[in-house]
PDB file of C-alpha atoms in Angstrom:
ATOM      1  CA  UNK A   7     110.590 -39.349  69.107  1.00 48.00           C
ATOM      2  CA  UNK A   8     108.998 -42.658  68.126  1.00 52.00           C
ATOM      3  CA  UNK A   9     112.046 -43.627  66.083  1.00 54.00           C
ATOM      4  CA  UNK A  10     114.025 -46.586  67.451  1.00 59.00           C
ATOM      5  CA  UNK A  11     117.164 -44.483  66.938  1.00 60.00           C
ATOM      6  CA  UNK A  12     115.874 -41.705  69.199  1.00 57.00           C
ATOM      7  CA  UNK A  13     117.815 -41.502  72.457  1.00 66.00           C
ATOM      8  CA  UNK A  14     115.901 -39.338  74.914  1.00 70.00           C
ATOM      9  CA  UNK A  15     118.853 -38.977  77.294  1.00 76.00           C
ATOM     10  CA  UNK A  16     121.184 -37.952  74.487  1.00 71.00           C
ATOM     11  CA  UNK A  17     118.624 -35.453  73.211  1.00 65.00           C
ATOM     12  CA  UNK A  18     118.373 -33.946  76.694  1.00 72.00           C
ATOM     13  CA  UNK A  19     122.160 -33.845  77.051  1.00 73.00           C
ATOM     14  CA  UNK A  20     122.420 -32.082  73.696  1.00 64.00           C
ATOM     15  CA  UNK A  21     119.736 -29.581  74.692  1.00 69.00           C
ATOM     16  CA  UNK A  22     121.432 -28.882  78.034  1.00 74.00           C
ATOM     17  CA  UNK A  23     124.807 -28.384  76.316  1.00 70.00           C
ATOM     18  CA  UNK A  24     123.241 -25.971  73.826  1.00 65.00           C
ATOM     19  CA  UNK A  25     121.592 -24.004  76.653  1.00 64.00           C
ATOM     20  CA  UNK A  26     124.857 -23.898  78.603  1.00 70.00           C
ATOM     21  CA  UNK A  27     126.636 -22.504  75.539  1.00 67.00           C
ATOM     22  CA  UNK A  28     123.964 -19.820  75.171  1.00 64.00           C
ATOM     23  CA  UNK A  29     124.297 -19.005  78.889  1.00 69.00           C
ATOM     24  CA  UNK A  30     128.084 -18.734  78.607  1.00 72.00           C
ATOM     25  CA  UNK A  31     127.719 -16.428  75.609  1.00 65.00           C
ATOM     26  CA  UNK A  32     125.300 -14.175  77.485  1.00 65.00           C
ATOM     27  CA  UNK A  33     127.639 -14.062  80.493  1.00 71.00           C
ATOM     28  CA  UNK A  34     130.468 -12.917  78.198  1.00 67.00           C
ATOM     29  CA  UNK A  35     128.315 -10.107  76.809  1.00 60.00           C
ATOM     30  CA  UNK A  36     127.297  -9.026  80.329  1.00 66.00           C
ATOM     31  CA  UNK A  37     130.920  -9.022  81.514  1.00 69.00           C
ATOM     32  CA  UNK A  38     131.951  -7.027  78.458  1.00 59.00           C
ATOM     33  CA  UNK A  39     129.258  -4.417  79.163  1.00 61.00           C
ATOM     34  CA  UNK A  40     130.300  -4.218  82.825  1.00 66.00           C
ATOM     35  CA  UNK A  41     133.926  -3.715  81.795  1.00 63.00           C
ATOM     36  CA  UNK A  42     132.940  -0.833  79.550  1.00 57.00           C
ATOM     37  CA  UNK A  43     130.843   0.596  82.377  1.00 61.00           C
ATOM     38  CA  UNK A  44     133.944   0.486  84.627  1.00 68.00           C
ATOM     39  CA  UNK A  45     135.789   2.509  82.011  1.00 63.00           C
ATOM     40  CA  UNK A  46     137.807  -0.196  80.329  1.00 54.00           C
ATOM     41  CA  UNK A  47     138.159   0.086  76.577  1.00 45.00           C
ATOM     42  CA  UNK A  48     137.468  -3.445  75.499  1.00 42.00           C
ATOM     43  CA  UNK A  49     138.229  -4.300  71.887  1.00 44.00           C
ATOM     44  CA  UNK A  50     137.726  -8.045  72.320  1.00 48.00           C
ATOM     45  CA  UNK A  51     135.384  -9.072  69.530  1.00 46.00           C
ATOM     46  CA  UNK A  52     134.244 -12.303  71.152  1.00 48.00           C
ATOM     47  CA  UNK A  53     131.440 -10.731  73.173  1.00 45.00           C
ATOM     48  CA  UNK A  54     129.451  -9.066  70.419  1.00 42.00           C
ATOM     49  CA  UNK A  55     130.448 -10.552  67.111  1.00 49.00           C
ATOM     50  CA  UNK A  56     128.839 -13.983  67.497  1.00 54.00           C
ATOM     51  CA  UNK A  57     126.743 -13.338  64.410  1.00 57.00           C
ATOM     52  CA  UNK A  58     129.862 -12.486  62.418  1.00 54.00           C
ATOM     53  CA  UNK A  59     131.597 -15.619  63.685  1.00 56.00           C
ATOM     54  CA  UNK A  60     128.611 -17.694  62.673  1.00 61.00           C
ATOM     55  CA  UNK A  61     128.571 -15.985  59.266  1.00 59.00           C
ATOM     56  CA  UNK A  62     132.294 -16.758  58.824  1.00 59.00           C
ATOM     57  CA  UNK A  63     131.663 -20.359  59.835  1.00 62.00           C
ATOM     58  CA  UNK A  64     128.771 -20.679  57.403  1.00 67.00           C
ATOM     59  CA  UNK A  65     130.801 -19.116  54.609  1.00 64.00           C
ATOM     60  CA  UNK A  66     133.695 -21.473  55.329  1.00 65.00           C
ATOM     61  CA  UNK A  67     131.292 -24.412  55.323  1.00 68.00           C
ATOM     62  CA  UNK A  68     129.875 -23.268  51.965  1.00 74.00           C
ATOM     63  CA  UNK A  69     133.287 -22.633  50.402  1.00 66.00           C
ATOM     64  CA  UNK A  70     135.292 -25.523  51.799  1.00 66.00           C
ATOM     65  CA  UNK A  71     132.773 -27.888  53.379  1.00 70.00           C
ATOM     66  CA  UNK A  72     133.509 -30.616  50.841  1.00 76.00           C
ATOM     67  CA  UNK A  73     137.272 -30.509  51.401  1.00 70.00           C
ATOM     68  CA  UNK A  74     139.154 -32.942  53.601  1.00 70.00           C
ATOM     69  CA  UNK A  75     140.732 -30.032  55.491  1.00 63.00           C
ATOM     70  CA  UNK A  76     137.373 -28.594  56.473  1.00 63.00           C
ATOM     71  CA  UNK A  77     135.987 -31.994  57.455  1.00 67.00           C
ATOM     72  CA  UNK A  78     139.078 -32.516  59.621  1.00 64.00           C
ATOM     73  CA  UNK A  79     138.451 -29.179  61.325  1.00 63.00           C
ATOM     74  CA  UNK A  80     134.743 -29.744  61.817  1.00 65.00           C
ATOM     75  CA  UNK A  81     135.290 -33.177  63.341  1.00 64.00           C
ATOM     76  CA  UNK A  82     137.838 -31.919  65.853  1.00 59.00           C
ATOM     77  CA  UNK A  83     136.157 -28.817  67.317  1.00 57.00           C
ATOM     78  CA  UNK A  84     133.173 -27.933  69.415  1.00 54.00           C
ATOM     79  CA  UNK A  85     131.517 -24.530  69.580  1.00 51.00           C
ATOM     80  CA  UNK A  86     133.157 -24.001  72.983  1.00 48.00           C
ATOM     81  CA  UNK A  87     136.553 -23.998  71.298  1.00 60.00           C
ATOM     82  CA  UNK A  88     135.754 -20.980  69.124  1.00 62.00           C
ATOM     83  CA  UNK A  89     136.017 -18.394  71.903  1.00 64.00           C
ATOM     84  CA  UNK A  90     139.449 -19.630  72.931  1.00 69.00           C
ATOM     85  CA  UNK A  91     140.597 -19.960  69.327  1.00 69.00           C
ATOM     86  CA  UNK A  92     139.383 -16.485  68.392  1.00 75.00           C
ATOM     87  CA  UNK A  93     141.232 -14.957  71.352  1.00 80.00           C
ATOM     88  CA  UNK A  94     144.441 -16.735  70.357  1.00 85.00           C
ATOM     89  CA  UNK A  95     144.061 -15.661  66.734  1.00 88.00           C
ATOM     90  CA  UNK A  96     143.490 -12.053  67.758  1.00 89.00           C
ATOM     91  CA  UNK A  97     146.705 -12.212  69.811  1.00 92.00           C
ATOM     92  CA  UNK A  98     148.648 -13.528  66.828  1.00 95.00           C
ATOM     93  CA  UNK A  99     147.465 -10.538  64.780  1.00 96.00           C
ATOM     94  CA  UNK A 100     148.212  -8.130  67.655  1.00 95.00           C
ATOM     95  CA  UNK A 101     151.749  -9.523  67.621  1.00 96.00           C
ATOM     96  CA  UNK A 102     151.939  -8.870  63.874  1.00 98.00           C
ATOM     97  CA  UNK A 103     150.848  -5.303  64.600  1.00 97.00           C
ATOM     98  CA  UNK A 104     153.854  -4.878  66.886  1.00 97.00           C
ATOM     99  CA  UNK A 105     156.123  -5.895  64.007  1.00 98.00           C
ATOM    100  CA  UNK A 106     154.716  -3.545  61.338  1.00 97.00           C
ATOM    101  CA  UNK A 107     157.757  -1.254  61.509  1.00 97.00           C
ATOM    102  CA  UNK A 108     159.875  -4.117  60.165  1.00 98.00           C
ATOM    103  CA  UNK A 109     160.023  -5.382  56.610  1.00 98.00           C
ATOM    104  CA  UNK A 110     157.586  -8.200  55.806  1.00 98.00           C
ATOM    105  CA  UNK A 111     160.687 -10.249  54.894  1.00 98.00           C
ATOM    106  CA  UNK A 112     162.390  -9.676  58.272  1.00 98.00           C
ATOM    107  CA  UNK A 113     163.251 -12.867  60.148  1.00 97.00           C
ATOM    108  CA  UNK A 114     161.061 -11.900  63.142  1.00 98.00           C
ATOM    109  CA  UNK A 115     158.091 -11.293  60.867  1.00 98.00           C
ATOM    110  CA  UNK A 116     158.648 -14.545  59.009  1.00 98.00           C
ATOM    111  CA  UNK A 117     158.758 -16.378  62.358  1.00 97.00           C
ATOM    112  CA  UNK A 118     155.383 -14.812  63.182  1.00 98.00           C
ATOM    113  CA  UNK A 119     154.005 -16.137  59.885  1.00 98.00           C
ATOM    114  CA  UNK A 120     155.264 -19.583  60.910  1.00 96.00           C
ATOM    115  CA  UNK A 121     153.458 -19.170  64.254  1.00 96.00           C
ATOM    116  CA  UNK A 122     150.248 -18.325  62.382  1.00 94.00           C
ATOM    117  CA  UNK A 123     150.616 -21.290  60.034  1.00 94.00           C
ATOM    118  CA  UNK A 124     151.404 -23.666  62.912  1.00 92.00           C
ATOM    119  CA  UNK A 125     148.407 -22.421  64.886  1.00 88.00           C
ATOM    120  CA  UNK A 126     146.047 -22.838  61.946  1.00 85.00           C
ATOM    121  CA  UNK A 127     147.408 -26.351  61.413  1.00 85.00           C
ATOM    122  CA  UNK A 128     147.014 -27.240  65.093  1.00 82.00           C
ATOM    123  CA  UNK A 129     143.528 -25.780  65.476  1.00 77.00           C
ATOM    124  CA  UNK A 130     141.860 -26.016  62.081  1.00 74.00           C
ATOM    125  CA  UNK A 131     143.434 -28.042  59.276  1.00 76.00           C
ATOM    126  CA  UNK A 132     146.759 -28.810  57.646  1.00 82.00           C
ATOM    127  CA  UNK A 133     147.713 -25.317  56.507  1.00 86.00           C
ATOM    128  CA  UNK A 134     149.989 -25.863  53.533  1.00 89.00           C
ATOM    129  CA  UNK A 135     151.853 -22.947  51.989  1.00 93.00           C
ATOM    130  CA  UNK A 136     149.268 -22.865  49.189  1.00 89.00           C
ATOM    131  CA  UNK A 137     146.404 -22.579  51.682  1.00 87.00           C
ATOM    132  CA  UNK A 138     148.315 -19.993  53.696  1.00 92.00           C
ATOM    133  CA  UNK A 139     148.938 -17.942  50.546  1.00 92.00           C
ATOM    134  CA  UNK A 140     145.194 -18.034  49.822  1.00 89.00           C
ATOM    135  CA  UNK A 141     144.465 -16.852  53.354  1.00 89.00           C
ATOM    136  CA  UNK A 142     146.942 -14.005  52.913  1.00 93.00           C
ATOM    137  CA  UNK A 143     145.042 -12.825  49.852  1.00 92.00           C
ATOM    138  CA  UNK A 144     141.704 -13.219  51.618  1.00 89.00           C
ATOM    139  CA  UNK A 145     142.954 -11.116  54.549  1.00 91.00           C
ATOM    140  CA  UNK A 146     143.061  -8.063  52.267  1.00 92.00           C
ATOM    141  CA  UNK A 147     140.333  -8.876  49.741  1.00 90.00           C
ATOM    142  CA  UNK A 148     137.611  -9.703  52.258  1.00 85.00           C
ATOM    143  CA  UNK A 149     136.673  -6.495  54.043  1.00 86.00           C
ATOM    144  CA  UNK A 150     135.492  -8.368  57.147  1.00 83.00           C
ATOM    145  CA  UNK A 151     138.841 -10.058  57.647  1.00 86.00           C
ATOM    146  CA  UNK A 152     140.760  -6.879  56.870  1.00 91.00           C
ATOM    147  CA  UNK A 153     138.696  -4.899  59.351  1.00 90.00           C
ATOM    148  CA  UNK A 154     139.090  -7.477  62.128  1.00 88.00           C
ATOM    149  CA  UNK A 155     142.830  -7.898  61.606  1.00 93.00           C
ATOM    150  CA  UNK A 156     143.353  -4.124  61.500  1.00 94.00           C
ATOM    151  CA  UNK A 157     141.248  -3.812  64.643  1.00 92.00           C
ATOM    152  CA  UNK A 158     143.505  -6.252  66.486  1.00 93.00           C
ATOM    153  CA  UNK A 159     146.894  -5.143  65.167  1.00 95.00           C
ATOM    154  CA  UNK A 160     146.296  -1.552  64.137  1.00 95.00           C
ATOM    155  CA  UNK A 161     145.636   0.108  60.803  1.00 96.00           C
ATOM    156  CA  UNK A 162     147.535  -1.599  57.994  1.00 97.00           C
ATOM    157  CA  UNK A 163     148.116  -4.888  59.801  1.00 97.00           C
ATOM    158  CA  UNK A 164     146.073  -6.952  57.328  1.00 96.00           C
ATOM    159  CA  UNK A 165     148.103  -5.641  54.386  1.00 97.00           C
ATOM    160  CA  UNK A 166     151.345  -6.196  56.312  1.00 98.00           C
ATOM    161  CA  UNK A 167     150.361  -9.787  57.177  1.00 98.00           C
ATOM    162  CA  UNK A 168     149.365 -10.437  53.569  1.00 97.00           C
ATOM    163  CA  UNK A 169     152.762  -9.223  52.329  1.00 98.00           C
ATOM    164  CA  UNK A 170     154.574 -11.248  54.997  1.00 98.00           C
ATOM    165  CA  UNK A 171     152.639 -14.383  54.048  1.00 97.00           C
ATOM    166  CA  UNK A 172     153.373 -13.790  50.357  1.00 97.00           C
ATOM    167  CA  UNK A 173     157.082 -13.537  51.138  1.00 97.00           C
ATOM    168  CA  UNK A 174     156.952 -16.641  53.319  1.00 97.00           C
ATOM    169  CA  UNK A 175     155.159 -18.750  50.722  1.00 95.00           C
ATOM    170  CA  UNK A 176     157.117 -17.708  47.638  1.00 91.00           C
TER     171      UNK A 176
END
């Protein structure tokens, strides 16, 4: 606090923003619980899986924190963005789930892979085909990703998406 670089107003603004984020998170959990109480079957992971999201973020930081792609992502997003991004990503995988009856090479499925790649590029980092192929493998090798994707799109969606990505990239 005695440092000449210390900005009291900025420190207070940062503290207020952090508290507002915590408040928003708590409000989401309360609304989720009320929805369940009203009889709605809510499968939206954003209310309860904050710890998992933070674990994913920390793992990504550990794995790719030194890469230009990760630095680009980290510089362009605030914590507030993650709720919106996670909802959009879950919808993309729900849409994949609706396509599971088709072949992974079907034109509609391949267009959905393009949607996924474009979204990742727009929201995270430049998602080249090589990076996308790596994600496709991770979606089935990492149990957490597989479980989440299957939760959103139905059993077998993660494997289906992985096959579709493999076809798209090769």
